[in-house]
PDB file of C-alpha atoms in Angstrom:
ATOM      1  CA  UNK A 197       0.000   0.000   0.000  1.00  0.00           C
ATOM      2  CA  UNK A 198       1.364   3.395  -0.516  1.00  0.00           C
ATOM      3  CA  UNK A 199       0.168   6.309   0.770  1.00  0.00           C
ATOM      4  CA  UNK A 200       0.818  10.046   1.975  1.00  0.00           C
ATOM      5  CA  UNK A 201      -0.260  11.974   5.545  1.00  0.00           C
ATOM      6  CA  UNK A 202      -0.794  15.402   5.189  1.00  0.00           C
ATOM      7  CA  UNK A 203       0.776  16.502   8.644  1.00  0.00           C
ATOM      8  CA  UNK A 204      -1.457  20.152  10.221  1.00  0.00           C
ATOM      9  CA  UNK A 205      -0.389  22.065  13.042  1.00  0.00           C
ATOM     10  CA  UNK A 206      -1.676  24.979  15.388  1.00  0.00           C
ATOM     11  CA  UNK A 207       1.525  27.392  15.126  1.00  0.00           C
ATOM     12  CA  UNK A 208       0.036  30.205  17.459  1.00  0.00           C
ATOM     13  CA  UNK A 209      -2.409  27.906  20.702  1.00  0.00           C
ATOM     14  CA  UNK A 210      -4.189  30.329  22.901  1.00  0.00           C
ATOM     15  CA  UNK A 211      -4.625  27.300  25.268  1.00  0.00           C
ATOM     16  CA  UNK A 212      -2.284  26.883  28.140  1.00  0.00           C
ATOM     17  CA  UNK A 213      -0.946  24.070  30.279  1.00  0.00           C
ATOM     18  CA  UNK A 214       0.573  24.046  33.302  1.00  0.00           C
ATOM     19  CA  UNK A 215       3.361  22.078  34.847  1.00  0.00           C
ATOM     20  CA  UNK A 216       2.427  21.806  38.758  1.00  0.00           C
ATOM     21  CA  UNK A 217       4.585  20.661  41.607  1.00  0.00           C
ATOM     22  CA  UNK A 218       2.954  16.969  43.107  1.00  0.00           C
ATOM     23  CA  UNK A 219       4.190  17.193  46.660  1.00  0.00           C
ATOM     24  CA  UNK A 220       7.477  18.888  48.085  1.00  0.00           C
ATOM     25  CA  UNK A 221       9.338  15.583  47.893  1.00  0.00           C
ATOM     26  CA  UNK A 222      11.663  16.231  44.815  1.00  0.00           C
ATOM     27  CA  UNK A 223      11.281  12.995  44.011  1.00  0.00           C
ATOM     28  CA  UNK A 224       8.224  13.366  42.729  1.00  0.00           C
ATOM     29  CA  UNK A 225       7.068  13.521  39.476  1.00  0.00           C
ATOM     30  CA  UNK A 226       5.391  16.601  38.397  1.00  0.00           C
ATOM     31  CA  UNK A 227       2.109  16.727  37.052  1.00  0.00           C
ATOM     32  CA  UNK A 228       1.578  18.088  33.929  1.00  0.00           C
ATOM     33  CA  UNK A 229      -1.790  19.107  32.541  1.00  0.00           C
ATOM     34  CA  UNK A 230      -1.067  20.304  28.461  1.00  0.00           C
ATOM     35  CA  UNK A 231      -4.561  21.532  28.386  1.00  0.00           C
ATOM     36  CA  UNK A 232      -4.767  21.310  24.549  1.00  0.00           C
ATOM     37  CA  UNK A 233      -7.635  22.354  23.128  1.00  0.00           C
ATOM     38  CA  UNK A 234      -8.689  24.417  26.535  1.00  0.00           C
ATOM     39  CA  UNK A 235      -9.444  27.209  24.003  1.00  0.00           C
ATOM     40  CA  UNK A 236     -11.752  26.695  21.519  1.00  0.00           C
ATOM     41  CA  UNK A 237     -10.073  29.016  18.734  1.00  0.00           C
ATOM     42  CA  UNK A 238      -7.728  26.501  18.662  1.00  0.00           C
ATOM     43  CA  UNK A 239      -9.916  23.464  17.833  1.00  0.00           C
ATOM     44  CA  UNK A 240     -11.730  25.353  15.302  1.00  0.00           C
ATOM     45  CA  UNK A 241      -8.655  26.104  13.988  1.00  0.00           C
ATOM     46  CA  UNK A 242      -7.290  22.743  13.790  1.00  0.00           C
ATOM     47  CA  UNK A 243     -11.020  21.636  12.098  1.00  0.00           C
ATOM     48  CA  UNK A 244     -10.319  24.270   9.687  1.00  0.00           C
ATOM     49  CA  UNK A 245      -7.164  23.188   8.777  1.00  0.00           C
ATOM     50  CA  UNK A 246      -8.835  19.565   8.312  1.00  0.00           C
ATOM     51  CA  UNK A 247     -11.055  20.909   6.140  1.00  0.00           C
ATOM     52  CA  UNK A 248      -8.480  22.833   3.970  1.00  0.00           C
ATOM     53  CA  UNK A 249      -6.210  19.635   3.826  1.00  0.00           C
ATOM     54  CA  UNK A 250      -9.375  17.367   2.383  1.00  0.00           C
ATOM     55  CA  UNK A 251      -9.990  20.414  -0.072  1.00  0.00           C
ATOM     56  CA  UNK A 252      -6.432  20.110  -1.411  1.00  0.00           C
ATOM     57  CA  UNK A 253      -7.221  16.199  -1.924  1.00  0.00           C
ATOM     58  CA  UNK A 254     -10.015  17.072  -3.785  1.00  0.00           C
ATOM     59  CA  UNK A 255      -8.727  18.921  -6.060  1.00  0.00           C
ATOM     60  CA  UNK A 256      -8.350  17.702  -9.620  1.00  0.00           C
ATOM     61  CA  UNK A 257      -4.948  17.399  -9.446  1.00  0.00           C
ATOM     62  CA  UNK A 258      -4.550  15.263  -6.084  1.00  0.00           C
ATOM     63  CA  UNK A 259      -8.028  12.964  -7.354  1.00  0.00           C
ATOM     64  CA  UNK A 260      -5.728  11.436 -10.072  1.00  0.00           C
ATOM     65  CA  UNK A 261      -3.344  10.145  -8.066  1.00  0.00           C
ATOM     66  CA  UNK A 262      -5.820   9.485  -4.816  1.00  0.00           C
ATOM     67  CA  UNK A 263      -7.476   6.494  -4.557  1.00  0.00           C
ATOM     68  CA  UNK A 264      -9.152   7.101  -1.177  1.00  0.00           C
ATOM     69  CA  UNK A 265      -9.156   9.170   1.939  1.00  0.00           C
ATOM     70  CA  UNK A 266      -8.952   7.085   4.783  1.00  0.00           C
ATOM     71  CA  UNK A 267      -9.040   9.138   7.757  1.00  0.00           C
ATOM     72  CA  UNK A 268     -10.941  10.871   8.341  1.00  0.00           C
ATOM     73  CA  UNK A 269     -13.873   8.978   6.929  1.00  0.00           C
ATOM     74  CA  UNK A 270     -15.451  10.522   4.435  1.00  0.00           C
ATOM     75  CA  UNK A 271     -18.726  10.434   6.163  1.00  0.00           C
ATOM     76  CA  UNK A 272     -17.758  13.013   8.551  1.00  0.00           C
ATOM     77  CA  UNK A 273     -15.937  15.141   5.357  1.00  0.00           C
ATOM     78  CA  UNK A 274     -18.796  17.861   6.022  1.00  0.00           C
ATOM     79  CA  UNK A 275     -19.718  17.845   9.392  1.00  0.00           C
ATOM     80  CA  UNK A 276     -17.993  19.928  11.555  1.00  0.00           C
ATOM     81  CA  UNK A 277     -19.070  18.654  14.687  1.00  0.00           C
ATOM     82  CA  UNK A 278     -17.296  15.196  13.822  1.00  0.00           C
ATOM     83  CA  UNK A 279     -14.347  16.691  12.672  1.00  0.00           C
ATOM     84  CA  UNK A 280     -13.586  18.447  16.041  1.00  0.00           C
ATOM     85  CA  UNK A 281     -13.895  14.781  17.255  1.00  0.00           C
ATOM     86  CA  UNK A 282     -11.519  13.585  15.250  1.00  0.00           C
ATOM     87  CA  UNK A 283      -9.190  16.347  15.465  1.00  0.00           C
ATOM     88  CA  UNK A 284      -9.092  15.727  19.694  1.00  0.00           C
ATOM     89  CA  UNK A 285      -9.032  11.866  19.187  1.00  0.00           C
ATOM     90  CA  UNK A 286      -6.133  11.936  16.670  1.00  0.00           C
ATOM     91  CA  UNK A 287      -4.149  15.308  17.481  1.00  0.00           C
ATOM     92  CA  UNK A 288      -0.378  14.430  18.671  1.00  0.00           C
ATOM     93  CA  UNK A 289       1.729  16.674  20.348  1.00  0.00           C
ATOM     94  CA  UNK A 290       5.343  17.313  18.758  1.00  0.00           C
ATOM     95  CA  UNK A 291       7.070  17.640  22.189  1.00  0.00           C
ATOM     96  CA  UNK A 292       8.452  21.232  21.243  1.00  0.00           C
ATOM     97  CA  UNK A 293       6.568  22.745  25.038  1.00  0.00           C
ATOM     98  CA  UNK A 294       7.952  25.858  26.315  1.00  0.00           C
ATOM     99  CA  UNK A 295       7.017  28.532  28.703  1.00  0.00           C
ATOM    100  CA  UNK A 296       6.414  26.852  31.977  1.00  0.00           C
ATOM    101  CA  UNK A 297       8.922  29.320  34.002  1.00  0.00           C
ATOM    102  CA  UNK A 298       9.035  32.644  31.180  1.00  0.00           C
ATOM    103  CA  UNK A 299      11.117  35.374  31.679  1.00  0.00           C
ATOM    104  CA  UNK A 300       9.401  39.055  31.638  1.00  0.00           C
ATOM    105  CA  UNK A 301       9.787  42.253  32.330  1.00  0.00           C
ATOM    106  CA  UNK A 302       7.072  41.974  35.502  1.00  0.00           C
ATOM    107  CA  UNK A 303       7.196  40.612  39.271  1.00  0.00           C
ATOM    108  CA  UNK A 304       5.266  37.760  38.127  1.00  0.00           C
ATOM    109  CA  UNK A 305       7.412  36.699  35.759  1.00  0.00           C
ATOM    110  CA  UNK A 306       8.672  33.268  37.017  1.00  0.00           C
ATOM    111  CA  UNK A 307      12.567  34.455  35.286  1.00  0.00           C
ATOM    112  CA  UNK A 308      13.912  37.922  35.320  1.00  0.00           C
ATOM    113  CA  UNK A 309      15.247  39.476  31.767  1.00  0.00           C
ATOM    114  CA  UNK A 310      18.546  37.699  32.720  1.00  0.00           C
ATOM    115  CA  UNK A 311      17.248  34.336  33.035  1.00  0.00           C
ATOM    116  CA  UNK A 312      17.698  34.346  36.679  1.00  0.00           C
ATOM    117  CA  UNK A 313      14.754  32.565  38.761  1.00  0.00           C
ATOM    118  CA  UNK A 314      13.011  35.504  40.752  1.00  0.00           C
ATOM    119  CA  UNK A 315      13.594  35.106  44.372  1.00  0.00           C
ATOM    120  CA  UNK A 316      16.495  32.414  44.594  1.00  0.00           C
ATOM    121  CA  UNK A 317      20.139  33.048  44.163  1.00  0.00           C
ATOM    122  CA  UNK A 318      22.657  30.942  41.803  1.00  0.00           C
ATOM    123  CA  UNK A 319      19.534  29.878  39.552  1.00  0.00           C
ATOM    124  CA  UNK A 320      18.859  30.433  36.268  1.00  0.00           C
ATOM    125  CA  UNK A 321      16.872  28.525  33.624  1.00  0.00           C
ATOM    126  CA  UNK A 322      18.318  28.481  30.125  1.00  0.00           C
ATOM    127  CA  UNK A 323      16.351  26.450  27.768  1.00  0.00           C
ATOM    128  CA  UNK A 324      12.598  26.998  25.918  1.00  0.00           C
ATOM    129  CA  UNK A 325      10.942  27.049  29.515  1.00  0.00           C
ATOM    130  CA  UNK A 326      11.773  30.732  29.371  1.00  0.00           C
ATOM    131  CA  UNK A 327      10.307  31.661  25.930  1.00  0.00           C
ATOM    132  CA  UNK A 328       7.705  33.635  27.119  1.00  0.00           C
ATOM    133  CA  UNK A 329       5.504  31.995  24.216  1.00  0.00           C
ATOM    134  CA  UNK A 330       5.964  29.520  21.346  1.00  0.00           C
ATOM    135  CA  UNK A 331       8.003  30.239  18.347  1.00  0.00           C
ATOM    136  CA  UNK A 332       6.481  28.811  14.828  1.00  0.00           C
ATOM    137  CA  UNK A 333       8.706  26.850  14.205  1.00  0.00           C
ATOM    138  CA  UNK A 334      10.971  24.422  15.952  1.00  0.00           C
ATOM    139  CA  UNK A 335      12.497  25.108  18.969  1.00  0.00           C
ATOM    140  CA  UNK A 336      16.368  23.961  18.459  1.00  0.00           C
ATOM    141  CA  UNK A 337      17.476  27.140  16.956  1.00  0.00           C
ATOM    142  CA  UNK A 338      15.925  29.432  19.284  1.00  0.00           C
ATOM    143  CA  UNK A 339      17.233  27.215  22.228  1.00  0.00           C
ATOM    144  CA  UNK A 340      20.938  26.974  20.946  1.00  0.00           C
ATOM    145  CA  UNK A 341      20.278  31.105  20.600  1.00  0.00           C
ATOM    146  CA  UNK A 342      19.318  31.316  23.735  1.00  0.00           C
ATOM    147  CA  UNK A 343      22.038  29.236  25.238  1.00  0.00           C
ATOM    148  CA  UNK A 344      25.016  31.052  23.536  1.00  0.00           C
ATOM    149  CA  UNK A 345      23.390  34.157  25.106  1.00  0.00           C
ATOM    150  CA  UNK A 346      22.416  32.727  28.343  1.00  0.00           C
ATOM    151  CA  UNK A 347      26.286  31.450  28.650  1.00  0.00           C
ATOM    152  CA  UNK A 348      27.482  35.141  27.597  1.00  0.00           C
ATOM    153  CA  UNK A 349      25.302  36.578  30.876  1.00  0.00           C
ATOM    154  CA  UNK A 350      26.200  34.187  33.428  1.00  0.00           C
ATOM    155  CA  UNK A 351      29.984  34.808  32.029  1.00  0.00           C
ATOM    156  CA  UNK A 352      29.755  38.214  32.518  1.00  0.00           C
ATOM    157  CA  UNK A 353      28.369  38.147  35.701  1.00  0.00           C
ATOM    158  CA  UNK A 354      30.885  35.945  37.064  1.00  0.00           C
ATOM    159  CA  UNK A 355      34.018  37.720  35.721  1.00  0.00           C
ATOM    160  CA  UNK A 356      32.418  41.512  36.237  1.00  0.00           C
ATOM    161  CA  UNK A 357      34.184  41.854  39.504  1.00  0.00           C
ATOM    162  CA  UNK A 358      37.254  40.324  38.595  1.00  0.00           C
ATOM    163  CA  UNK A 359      40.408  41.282  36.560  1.00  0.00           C
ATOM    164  CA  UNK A 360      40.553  38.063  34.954  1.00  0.00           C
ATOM    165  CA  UNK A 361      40.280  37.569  31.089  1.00  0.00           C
ATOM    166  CA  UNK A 362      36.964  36.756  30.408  1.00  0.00           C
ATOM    167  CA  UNK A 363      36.948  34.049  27.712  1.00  0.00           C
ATOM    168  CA  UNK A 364      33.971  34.477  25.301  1.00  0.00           C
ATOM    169  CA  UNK A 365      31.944  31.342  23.933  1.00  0.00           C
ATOM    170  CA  UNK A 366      32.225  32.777  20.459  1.00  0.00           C
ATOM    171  CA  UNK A 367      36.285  32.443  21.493  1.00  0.00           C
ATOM    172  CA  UNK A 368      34.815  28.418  22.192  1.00  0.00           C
ATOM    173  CA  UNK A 369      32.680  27.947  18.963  1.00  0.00           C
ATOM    174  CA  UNK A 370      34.154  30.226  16.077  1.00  0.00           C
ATOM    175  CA  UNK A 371      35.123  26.833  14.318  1.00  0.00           C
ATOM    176  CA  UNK A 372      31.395  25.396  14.406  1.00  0.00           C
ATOM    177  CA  UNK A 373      28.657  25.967  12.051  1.00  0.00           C
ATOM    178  CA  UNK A 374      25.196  25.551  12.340  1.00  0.00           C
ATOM    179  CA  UNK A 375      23.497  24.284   8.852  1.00  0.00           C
ATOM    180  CA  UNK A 376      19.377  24.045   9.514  1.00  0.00           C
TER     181      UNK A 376
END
Protein backbone atom coordinates (compact mmCIF):
# COMPACT_ATOMS: atom_id res chain seq x y z
CA UNK A 1 0.00 0.00 0.00
CA UNK A 2 1.36 3.40 -0.52
CA UNK A 3 0.17 6.31 0.77
CA UNK A 4 0.82 10.05 1.98
CA UNK A 5 -0.26 11.97 5.55
CA UNK A 6 -0.79 15.40 5.19
CA UNK A 7 0.78 16.50 8.64
CA UNK A 8 -1.46 20.15 10.22
CA UNK A 9 -0.39 22.06 13.04
CA UNK A 10 -1.68 24.98 15.39
CA UNK A 11 1.53 27.39 15.13
CA UNK A 12 0.04 30.20 17.46
CA UNK A 13 -2.41 27.91 20.70
CA UNK A 14 -4.19 30.33 22.90
CA UNK A 15 -4.62 27.30 25.27
CA UNK A 16 -2.28 26.88 28.14
CA UNK A 17 -0.95 24.07 30.28
CA UNK A 18 0.57 24.05 33.30
CA UNK A 19 3.36 22.08 34.85
CA UNK A 20 2.43 21.81 38.76
CA UNK A 21 4.59 20.66 41.61
CA UNK A 22 2.95 16.97 43.11
CA UNK A 23 4.19 17.19 46.66
CA UNK A 24 7.48 18.89 48.08
CA UNK A 25 9.34 15.58 47.89
CA UNK A 26 11.66 16.23 44.82
CA UNK A 27 11.28 13.00 44.01
CA UNK A 28 8.22 13.37 42.73
CA UNK A 29 7.07 13.52 39.48
CA UNK A 30 5.39 16.60 38.40
CA UNK A 31 2.11 16.73 37.05
CA UNK A 32 1.58 18.09 33.93
CA UNK A 33 -1.79 19.11 32.54
CA UNK A 34 -1.07 20.30 28.46
CA UNK A 35 -4.56 21.53 28.39
CA UNK A 36 -4.77 21.31 24.55
CA UNK A 37 -7.63 22.35 23.13
CA UNK A 38 -8.69 24.42 26.54
CA UNK A 39 -9.44 27.21 24.00
CA UNK A 40 -11.75 26.69 21.52
CA UNK A 41 -10.07 29.02 18.73
CA UNK A 42 -7.73 26.50 18.66
CA UNK A 43 -9.92 23.46 17.83
CA UNK A 44 -11.73 25.35 15.30
CA UNK A 45 -8.65 26.10 13.99
CA UNK A 46 -7.29 22.74 13.79
CA UNK A 47 -11.02 21.64 12.10
CA UNK A 48 -10.32 24.27 9.69
CA UNK A 49 -7.16 23.19 8.78
CA UNK A 50 -8.84 19.57 8.31
CA UNK A 51 -11.06 20.91 6.14
CA UNK A 52 -8.48 22.83 3.97
CA UNK A 53 -6.21 19.64 3.83
CA UNK A 54 -9.37 17.37 2.38
CA UNK A 55 -9.99 20.41 -0.07
CA UNK A 56 -6.43 20.11 -1.41
CA UNK A 57 -7.22 16.20 -1.92
CA UNK A 58 -10.01 17.07 -3.79
CA UNK A 59 -8.73 18.92 -6.06
CA UNK A 60 -8.35 17.70 -9.62
CA UNK A 61 -4.95 17.40 -9.45
CA UNK A 62 -4.55 15.26 -6.08
CA UNK A 63 -8.03 12.96 -7.35
CA UNK A 64 -5.73 11.44 -10.07
CA UNK A 65 -3.34 10.15 -8.07
CA UNK A 66 -5.82 9.48 -4.82
CA UNK A 67 -7.48 6.49 -4.56
CA UNK A 68 -9.15 7.10 -1.18
CA UNK A 69 -9.16 9.17 1.94
CA UNK A 70 -8.95 7.09 4.78
CA UNK A 71 -9.04 9.14 7.76
CA UNK A 72 -10.94 10.87 8.34
CA UNK A 73 -13.87 8.98 6.93
CA UNK A 74 -15.45 10.52 4.43
CA UNK A 75 -18.73 10.43 6.16
CA UNK A 76 -17.76 13.01 8.55
CA UNK A 77 -15.94 15.14 5.36
CA UNK A 78 -18.80 17.86 6.02
CA UNK A 79 -19.72 17.84 9.39
CA UNK A 80 -17.99 19.93 11.55
CA UNK A 81 -19.07 18.65 14.69
CA UNK A 82 -17.30 15.20 13.82
CA UNK A 83 -14.35 16.69 12.67
CA UNK A 84 -13.59 18.45 16.04
CA UNK A 85 -13.89 14.78 17.25
CA UNK A 86 -11.52 13.59 15.25
CA UNK A 87 -9.19 16.35 15.46
CA UNK A 88 -9.09 15.73 19.69
CA UNK A 89 -9.03 11.87 19.19
CA UNK A 90 -6.13 11.94 16.67
CA UNK A 91 -4.15 15.31 17.48
CA UNK A 92 -0.38 14.43 18.67
CA UNK A 93 1.73 16.67 20.35
CA UNK A 94 5.34 17.31 18.76
CA UNK A 95 7.07 17.64 22.19
CA UNK A 96 8.45 21.23 21.24
CA UNK A 97 6.57 22.75 25.04
CA UNK A 98 7.95 25.86 26.32
CA UNK A 99 7.02 28.53 28.70
CA UNK A 100 6.41 26.85 31.98
CA UNK A 101 8.92 29.32 34.00
CA UNK A 102 9.04 32.64 31.18
CA UNK A 103 11.12 35.37 31.68
CA UNK A 104 9.40 39.05 31.64
CA UNK A 105 9.79 42.25 32.33
CA UNK A 106 7.07 41.97 35.50
CA UNK A 107 7.20 40.61 39.27
CA UNK A 108 5.27 37.76 38.13
CA UNK A 109 7.41 36.70 35.76
CA UNK A 110 8.67 33.27 37.02
CA UNK A 111 12.57 34.45 35.29
CA UNK A 112 13.91 37.92 35.32
CA UNK A 113 15.25 39.48 31.77
CA UNK A 114 18.55 37.70 32.72
CA UNK A 115 17.25 34.34 33.03
CA UNK A 116 17.70 34.35 36.68
CA UNK A 117 14.75 32.57 38.76
CA UNK A 118 13.01 35.50 40.75
CA UNK A 119 13.59 35.11 44.37
CA UNK A 120 16.49 32.41 44.59
CA UNK A 121 20.14 33.05 44.16
CA UNK A 122 22.66 30.94 41.80
CA UNK A 123 19.53 29.88 39.55
CA UNK A 124 18.86 30.43 36.27
CA UNK A 125 16.87 28.52 33.62
CA UNK A 126 18.32 28.48 30.12
CA UNK A 127 16.35 26.45 27.77
CA UNK A 128 12.60 27.00 25.92
CA UNK A 129 10.94 27.05 29.51
CA UNK A 130 11.77 30.73 29.37
CA UNK A 131 10.31 31.66 25.93
CA UNK A 132 7.71 33.63 27.12
CA UNK A 133 5.50 31.99 24.22
CA UNK A 134 5.96 29.52 21.35
CA UNK A 135 8.00 30.24 18.35
CA UNK A 136 6.48 28.81 14.83
CA UNK A 137 8.71 26.85 14.20
CA UNK A 138 10.97 24.42 15.95
CA UNK A 139 12.50 25.11 18.97
CA UNK A 140 16.37 23.96 18.46
CA UNK A 141 17.48 27.14 16.96
CA UNK A 142 15.92 29.43 19.28
CA UNK A 143 17.23 27.21 22.23
CA UNK A 144 20.94 26.97 20.95
CA UNK A 145 20.28 31.10 20.60
CA UNK A 146 19.32 31.32 23.73
CA UNK A 147 22.04 29.24 25.24
CA UNK A 148 25.02 31.05 23.54
CA UNK A 149 23.39 34.16 25.11
CA UNK A 150 22.42 32.73 28.34
CA UNK A 151 26.29 31.45 28.65
CA UNK A 152 27.48 35.14 27.60
CA UNK A 153 25.30 36.58 30.88
CA UNK A 154 26.20 34.19 33.43
CA UNK A 155 29.98 34.81 32.03
CA UNK A 156 29.75 38.21 32.52
CA UNK A 157 28.37 38.15 35.70
CA UNK A 158 30.89 35.94 37.06
CA UNK A 159 34.02 37.72 35.72
CA UNK A 160 32.42 41.51 36.24
CA UNK A 161 34.18 41.85 39.50
CA UNK A 162 37.25 40.32 38.60
CA UNK A 163 40.41 41.28 36.56
CA UNK A 164 40.55 38.06 34.95
CA UNK A 165 40.28 37.57 31.09
CA UNK A 166 36.96 36.76 30.41
CA UNK A 167 36.95 34.05 27.71
CA UNK A 168 33.97 34.48 25.30
CA UNK A 169 31.94 31.34 23.93
CA UNK A 170 32.22 32.78 20.46
CA UNK A 171 36.29 32.44 21.49
CA UNK A 172 34.82 28.42 22.19
CA UNK A 173 32.68 27.95 18.96
CA UNK A 174 34.15 30.23 16.08
CA UNK A 175 35.12 26.83 14.32
CA UNK A 176 31.40 25.40 14.41
CA UNK A 177 28.66 25.97 12.05
CA UNK A 178 25.20 25.55 12.34
CA UNK A 179 23.50 24.28 8.85
CA UNK A 180 19.38 24.05 9.51
Amino acid sequence: MEGFTLKLGQLYPKSRGEVTLRSKDPKDLPIIRANYFENESDLKAMVEAVKLGLKFFNTQNMREIIKDVITPHPDIHTDDSALAEFVKDNSLTVFHPVGSCAMGGSDDSVLDEYLRVRGVKNLRVVDSASFPSIVSGNTNAPVIMLAYKGSEMIIDEHYSKSKKKVLRVKDLISGIFFVC
